[in-house]
mmCIF file of C-alpha atoms in Angstrom:
data_model
loop_
_atom_site.group_PDB
_atom_site.id
_atom_site.type_symbol
_atom_site.label_atom_id
_atom_site.label_comp_id
_atom_site.label_asym_id
_atom_site.label_seq_id
_atom_site.Cartn_x
_atom_site.Cartn_y
_atom_site.Cartn_z
ATOM 1 C CA MET A 1 -6.174 -24.167 20.457
ATOM 2 C CA ASN A 2 -5.253 -22.043 17.455
ATOM 3 C CA LYS A 3 -1.485 -22.103 16.882
ATOM 4 C CA THR A 4 -1.606 -20.182 13.592
ATOM 5 C CA ILE A 5 -0.248 -16.632 13.791
ATOM 6 C CA GLN A 6 -1.218 -14.024 11.213
ATOM 7 C CA LEU A 7 1.936 -12.188 10.142
ATOM 8 C CA GLN A 8 1.733 -8.549 9.063
ATOM 9 C CA ASP A 9 4.711 -6.423 8.045
ATOM 10 C CA LEU A 10 3.651 -2.795 8.494
ATOM 11 C CA GLU A 11 7.009 -1.578 7.117
ATOM 12 C CA THR A 12 7.577 2.039 8.295
ATOM 13 C CA LYS A 13 4.701 3.283 10.433
ATOM 14 C CA ASP A 14 4.116 6.042 12.986
ATOM 15 C CA TYR A 15 4.346 4.806 16.582
ATOM 16 C CA LYS A 16 0.953 6.138 17.727
ATOM 17 C CA GLU A 17 -0.866 4.720 14.687
ATOM 18 C CA THR A 18 0.763 1.336 15.284
ATOM 19 C CA TRP A 19 -0.088 1.444 18.984
ATOM 20 C CA GLU A 20 -3.758 2.152 18.120
ATOM 21 C CA TYR A 21 -3.731 -0.737 15.646
ATOM 22 C CA GLN A 22 -2.249 -3.049 18.282
ATOM 23 C CA GLU A 23 -4.988 -1.974 20.706
ATOM 24 C CA GLU A 24 -7.633 -2.719 18.065
ATOM 25 C CA LEU A 25 -6.325 -6.273 17.469
ATOM 26 C CA PHE A 26 -5.792 -6.818 21.211
ATOM 27 C CA LYS A 27 -9.355 -5.708 22.041
ATOM 28 C CA GLY A 28 -10.768 -7.958 19.329
ATOM 29 C CA ILE A 29 -9.159 -11.023 20.929
ATOM 30 C CA VAL A 30 -10.119 -10.029 24.493
ATOM 31 C CA ASP A 31 -13.737 -9.284 23.472
ATOM 32 C CA LEU A 32 -13.990 -12.694 21.789
ATOM 33 C CA LYS A 33 -12.689 -14.409 24.933
ATOM 34 C CA ILE A 34 -15.243 -12.558 27.079
ATOM 35 C CA ARG A 35 -18.010 -13.567 24.677
ATOM 36 C CA ASN A 36 -16.839 -17.198 24.748
ATOM 37 C CA ARG A 37 -17.036 -17.206 28.529
ATOM 38 C CA ARG A 38 -20.334 -15.327 28.778
ATOM 39 C CA GLU A 39 -22.165 -17.318 26.109
ATOM 40 C CA GLU A 40 -20.373 -20.617 26.805
ATOM 41 C CA LEU A 41 -19.004 -20.715 23.268
ATOM 42 C CA ASP A 42 -15.733 -22.123 21.981
ATOM 43 C CA LEU A 43 -14.897 -19.734 19.145
ATOM 44 C CA GLU A 44 -11.273 -19.777 18.025
ATOM 45 C CA THR A 45 -9.215 -16.726 19.026
ATOM 46 C CA PRO A 46 -6.814 -15.273 16.430
ATOM 47 C CA ASN A 47 -3.106 -14.522 16.949
ATOM 48 C CA TYR A 48 -1.115 -11.760 15.250
ATOM 49 C CA PHE A 49 2.543 -10.840 14.836
ATOM 50 C CA LEU A 50 3.390 -7.358 13.569
ATOM 51 C CA PHE A 51 6.772 -6.333 12.204
ATOM 52 C CA VAL A 52 7.298 -2.580 11.973
ATOM 53 C CA GLU A 53 9.955 0.108 11.782
ATOM 54 C CA HIS A 54 9.133 3.382 13.535
ATOM 55 C CA PRO A 55 10.341 6.898 12.754
ATOM 56 C CA HIS A 56 12.467 8.271 15.656
ATOM 57 C CA VAL A 57 10.440 7.952 18.868
ATOM 58 C CA TYR A 58 10.989 7.584 22.611
ATOM 59 C CA THR A 59 8.454 5.637 24.684
ATOM 60 C CA LEU A 60 8.089 5.466 28.464
ATOM 61 C CA GLY A 61 6.499 2.438 30.146
ATOM 62 C CA LYS A 62 3.926 2.774 32.929
ATOM 63 C CA SER A 63 6.520 2.157 35.662
ATOM 64 C CA GLY A 64 9.109 4.400 34.003
ATOM 65 C CA ASP A 65 10.719 7.599 35.260
ATOM 66 C CA LEU A 66 10.365 10.665 33.024
ATOM 67 C CA SER A 67 13.762 11.938 34.236
ATOM 68 C CA ASN A 68 15.342 9.157 32.131
ATOM 69 C CA LEU A 69 14.484 11.248 29.051
ATOM 70 C CA LEU A 70 17.353 13.727 28.771
ATOM 71 C CA LEU A 71 15.781 15.996 26.133
ATOM 72 C CA SER A 72 13.350 18.918 26.332
ATOM 73 C CA GLU A 73 10.338 19.162 24.048
ATOM 74 C CA LYS A 74 12.234 21.586 21.775
ATOM 75 C CA GLN A 75 15.271 19.296 21.598
ATOM 76 C CA LEU A 76 13.020 16.360 20.690
ATOM 77 C CA GLU A 77 11.555 18.420 17.873
ATOM 78 C CA ALA A 78 15.015 19.406 16.634
ATOM 79 C CA LYS A 79 15.969 15.732 16.424
ATOM 80 C CA GLY A 80 12.788 14.884 14.530
ATOM 81 C CA ALA A 81 11.685 12.592 17.365
ATOM 82 C CA THR A 82 8.380 12.116 19.185
ATOM 83 C CA PHE A 83 7.636 10.947 22.732
ATOM 84 C CA TYR A 84 4.805 8.848 24.203
ATOM 85 C CA LYS A 85 3.882 7.503 27.627
ATOM 86 C CA ILE A 86 2.477 4.030 27.001
ATOM 87 C CA ASN A 87 0.864 1.057 28.757
ATOM 88 C CA ARG A 88 3.603 -1.559 28.546
ATOM 89 C CA GLY A 89 5.950 -2.631 31.307
ATOM 90 C CA GLY A 90 9.485 -1.296 31.543
ATOM 91 C CA ASP A 91 11.038 2.149 31.497
ATOM 92 C CA ILE A 92 12.175 4.323 28.586
ATOM 93 C CA THR A 93 13.388 3.116 25.221
ATOM 94 C CA TYR A 94 14.045 4.382 21.703
ATOM 95 C CA HIS A 95 12.661 3.157 18.386
ATOM 96 C CA GLY A 96 13.851 4.259 14.979
ATOM 97 C CA PRO A 97 15.089 3.349 11.508
ATOM 98 C CA GLY A 98 17.365 0.302 11.357
ATOM 99 C CA GLN A 99 15.574 -1.368 14.231
ATOM 100 C CA ILE A 100 13.333 -4.411 13.852
ATOM 101 C CA VAL A 101 10.325 -4.084 16.126
ATOM 102 C CA GLY A 102 8.097 -7.106 16.694
ATOM 103 C CA TYR A 103 4.668 -7.015 18.333
ATOM 104 C CA PRO A 104 3.166 -10.459 19.028
ATOM 105 C CA ILE A 105 -0.526 -9.971 19.843
ATOM 106 C CA ILE A 106 -1.364 -13.521 20.773
ATOM 107 C CA ASP A 107 -3.742 -15.411 23.026
ATOM 108 C CA LEU A 108 -1.386 -17.323 25.303
ATOM 109 C CA GLU A 109 -4.195 -19.778 26.053
ATOM 110 C CA ASN A 110 -3.494 -21.075 22.540
ATOM 111 C CA PHE A 111 0.085 -21.849 23.620
ATOM 112 C CA PHE A 112 0.773 -21.813 27.385
ATOM 113 C CA THR A 113 -0.379 -19.643 30.290
ATOM 114 C CA ASP A 114 2.886 -18.397 31.721
ATOM 115 C CA ILE A 115 4.021 -14.773 31.244
ATOM 116 C CA HIS A 116 7.520 -15.495 32.571
ATOM 117 C CA LYS A 117 7.916 -18.308 30.022
ATOM 118 C CA TYR A 118 6.554 -16.018 27.303
ATOM 119 C CA LEU A 119 9.221 -13.370 27.993
ATOM 120 C CA ARG A 120 11.979 -16.001 28.136
ATOM 121 C CA PHE A 121 10.805 -17.424 24.774
ATOM 122 C CA LEU A 122 10.850 -13.932 23.211
ATOM 123 C CA GLU A 123 14.417 -13.501 24.437
ATOM 124 C CA GLU A 124 15.365 -16.985 23.243
ATOM 125 C CA ALA A 125 14.078 -16.303 19.704
ATOM 126 C CA ILE A 126 16.389 -13.276 19.524
ATOM 127 C CA ILE A 127 19.343 -15.083 21.157
ATOM 128 C CA LEU A 128 19.092 -17.959 18.657
ATOM 129 C CA THR A 129 18.790 -15.491 15.759
ATOM 130 C CA LEU A 130 21.925 -13.597 16.816
ATOM 131 C CA GLU A 131 23.837 -16.835 17.341
ATOM 132 C CA GLU A 132 23.309 -17.535 13.624
ATOM 133 C CA TYR A 133 25.448 -14.436 13.025
ATOM 134 C CA GLY A 134 28.123 -15.686 15.405
ATOM 135 C CA ILE A 135 27.082 -13.268 18.160
ATOM 136 C CA ALA A 136 27.521 -14.617 21.684
ATOM 137 C CA CYS A 137 24.672 -13.132 23.731
ATOM 138 C CA GLY A 138 22.265 -13.949 26.505
ATOM 139 C CA ARG A 139 20.268 -12.622 29.437
ATOM 140 C CA SER A 140 21.287 -10.256 32.205
ATOM 141 C CA GLU A 141 20.026 -11.274 35.633
ATOM 142 C CA GLY A 142 17.055 -9.181 36.740
ATOM 143 C CA GLU A 143 16.881 -7.286 33.418
ATOM 144 C CA THR A 144 14.702 -8.286 30.483
ATOM 145 C CA GLY A 145 16.006 -8.189 26.927
ATOM 146 C CA VAL A 146 19.081 -9.583 25.217
ATOM 147 C CA TRP A 147 22.607 -8.567 26.166
ATOM 148 C CA LEU A 148 26.194 -9.015 25.046
ATOM 149 C CA GLY A 149 28.868 -9.277 27.709
ATOM 150 C CA ALA A 150 26.297 -9.513 30.530
ATOM 151 C CA GLY A 151 27.939 -9.407 33.942
ATOM 152 C CA THR A 152 31.087 -7.709 32.608
ATOM 153 C CA PRO A 153 32.093 -4.012 32.486
ATOM 154 C CA PHE A 154 31.397 -4.209 28.727
ATOM 155 C CA ALA A 155 27.732 -5.233 29.026
ATOM 156 C CA ARG A 156 25.646 -3.821 26.188
ATOM 157 C CA LYS A 157 22.017 -4.289 25.255
ATOM 158 C CA ILE A 158 21.059 -5.224 21.714
ATOM 159 C CA CYS A 159 17.358 -5.978 22.158
ATOM 160 C CA ALA A 160 14.864 -4.270 24.475
ATOM 161 C CA MET A 161 11.577 -5.839 25.554
ATOM 162 C CA GLY A 162 8.392 -4.637 27.185
ATOM 163 C CA VAL A 163 4.995 -6.312 27.093
ATOM 164 C CA ARG A 164 1.471 -5.912 28.345
ATOM 165 C CA ALA A 165 -0.879 -8.837 28.980
ATOM 166 C CA SER A 166 -4.534 -9.052 29.993
ATOM 167 C CA ARG A 167 -6.689 -12.211 30.044
ATOM 168 C CA TRP A 168 -3.595 -13.990 28.684
ATOM 169 C CA VAL A 169 -3.558 -11.774 25.560
ATOM 170 C CA THR A 170 -0.237 -10.017 24.836
ATOM 171 C CA MET A 171 0.751 -6.793 23.111
ATOM 172 C CA HIS A 172 3.891 -4.666 22.629
ATOM 173 C CA GLY A 173 7.044 -6.802 22.328
ATOM 174 C CA PHE A 174 10.702 -6.422 21.347
ATOM 175 C CA ALA A 175 13.000 -3.977 19.551
ATOM 176 C CA LEU A 176 16.181 -5.430 18.036
ATOM 177 C CA ASN A 177 18.908 -3.020 16.940
ATOM 178 C CA VAL A 178 20.097 -4.219 13.525
ATOM 179 C CA ASN A 179 21.285 -1.089 11.694
ATOM 180 C CA ALA A 180 20.205 1.461 14.310
ATOM 181 C CA ASP A 181 21.692 4.946 14.806
ATOM 182 C CA LEU A 182 22.968 4.435 18.351
ATOM 183 C CA GLY A 183 23.449 8.176 18.864
ATOM 184 C CA TYR A 184 19.735 8.457 19.657
ATOM 185 C CA PHE A 185 20.252 6.320 22.773
ATOM 186 C CA ASP A 186 22.529 9.037 24.172
ATOM 187 C CA ASN A 187 19.414 11.134 24.824
ATOM 188 C CA ILE A 188 17.972 8.689 27.375
ATOM 189 C CA ILE A 189 19.007 6.416 30.213
ATOM 190 C CA PRO A 190 17.962 3.265 28.313
ATOM 191 C CA CYS A 191 15.454 1.182 30.301
ATOM 192 C CA GLY A 192 16.401 3.328 33.294
ATOM 193 C CA ILE A 193 19.694 1.438 33.687
ATOM 194 C CA ARG A 194 22.709 3.698 34.202
ATOM 195 C CA GLY A 195 26.189 2.794 33.011
ATOM 196 C CA LYS A 196 25.128 0.160 30.488
ATOM 197 C CA ALA A 197 25.819 0.615 26.800
ATOM 198 C CA VAL A 198 23.629 -0.167 23.802
ATOM 199 C CA THR A 199 24.767 -1.844 20.607
ATOM 200 C CA SER A 200 23.502 -2.889 17.174
ATOM 201 C CA LEU A 201 24.047 -5.997 15.057
ATOM 202 C CA ASN A 202 25.882 -4.131 12.278
ATOM 203 C CA VAL A 203 28.287 -2.621 14.841
ATOM 204 C CA GLU A 204 29.024 -6.017 16.393
ATOM 205 C CA LEU A 205 29.613 -7.556 12.956
ATOM 206 C CA GLY A 206 31.720 -4.593 11.803
ATOM 207 C CA VAL A 207 29.626 -4.050 8.679
ATOM 208 C CA GLU A 208 27.775 -1.025 7.356
ATOM 209 C CA LYS A 209 24.430 -2.754 6.856
ATOM 210 C CA VAL A 210 22.828 -6.101 7.749
ATOM 211 C CA ASN A 211 19.985 -7.491 5.615
ATOM 212 C CA GLU A 212 16.945 -6.821 7.807
ATOM 213 C CA GLU A 213 14.605 -9.095 5.852
ATOM 214 C CA GLU A 214 16.989 -11.992 6.481
ATOM 215 C CA VAL A 215 16.999 -11.194 10.219
ATOM 216 C CA LYS A 216 13.179 -11.153 10.274
ATOM 217 C CA GLU A 217 13.055 -14.586 8.616
ATOM 218 C CA LYS A 218 15.401 -15.998 11.253
ATOM 219 C CA ILE A 219 13.354 -14.495 14.111
ATOM 220 C CA LEU A 220 10.159 -16.021 12.707
ATOM 221 C CA LYS A 221 11.839 -19.397 12.283
ATOM 222 C CA HIS A 222 12.955 -19.546 15.901
ATOM 223 C CA PHE A 223 9.699 -18.066 17.222
ATOM 224 C CA SER A 224 7.645 -20.693 15.369
ATOM 225 C CA ILE A 225 9.791 -23.550 16.740
ATOM 226 C CA LEU A 226 9.674 -22.272 20.330
ATOM 227 C CA PHE A 227 5.926 -21.606 20.282
ATOM 228 C CA GLU A 228 5.130 -24.638 18.067
ATOM 229 C CA ALA A 229 3.283 -22.175 15.842
ATOM 230 C CA LYS A 230 2.912 -21.568 12.132
ATOM 231 C CA PHE A 231 2.854 -18.180 10.442
ATOM 232 C CA GLU A 232 0.477 -17.079 7.714
ATOM 233 C CA LYS A 233 0.856 -13.752 5.937
ATOM 234 C CA SER A 234 -2.385 -11.818 6.307
ATOM 235 C CA VAL A 235 -3.866 -8.814 4.556
ATOM 236 C CA ILE A 236 -3.577 -5.497 6.403
ATOM 237 C CA LYS A 237 -6.984 -3.843 6.290
ATOM 238 C CA ASN A 238 -7.210 -0.040 6.292
ATOM 239 C CA HIS A 239 -3.722 0.312 7.755
#
């Protein structure tokens, strides 16, 4: 069982290009697992964790409802935003500058084979990170992601999640609003949930800007403890 995760920070990268790169890494792991089974081998499968910041983009999950996007094609263009239907779970969400997006592309057979536990651990890594900033947050029953004021009229989402898994290999992940322009969320019904607000770490702390690199370090710290994993920075080839 390989518990080392190769960390790559893609910095600012187009959503579609990043999605294609995820698919490439994902396929590499799945193909290796198929080969192991077919040829009765025991070759070690790699794990990856991508950090990225996307230019303004809206993405709709496979079970999502297009009517939750409140903009026309022309309006999207005017806002400098793009739109993609993608193969993760969940409904519609927004990605953009000031948001930390994390894509763990890992073979869960290296850790544990439980998708529910995987999602809870992703949420827990974010919850523990935000608690370091004095933010009281948690889960909202029946809704993935991380929330403030869950169960109250002031419930607001700070971190969205949507994953895909096949043969115990994961892709897609989480999007944590750190210094995000929340106005872009007004153009969608976030995650298809009406009447729930969205927030960002800088707003909750009442500051103009939070150090995003510091937030990333905290996420990795908690992720590595929860998954009993170690991170290694790896070279990004041709990307």
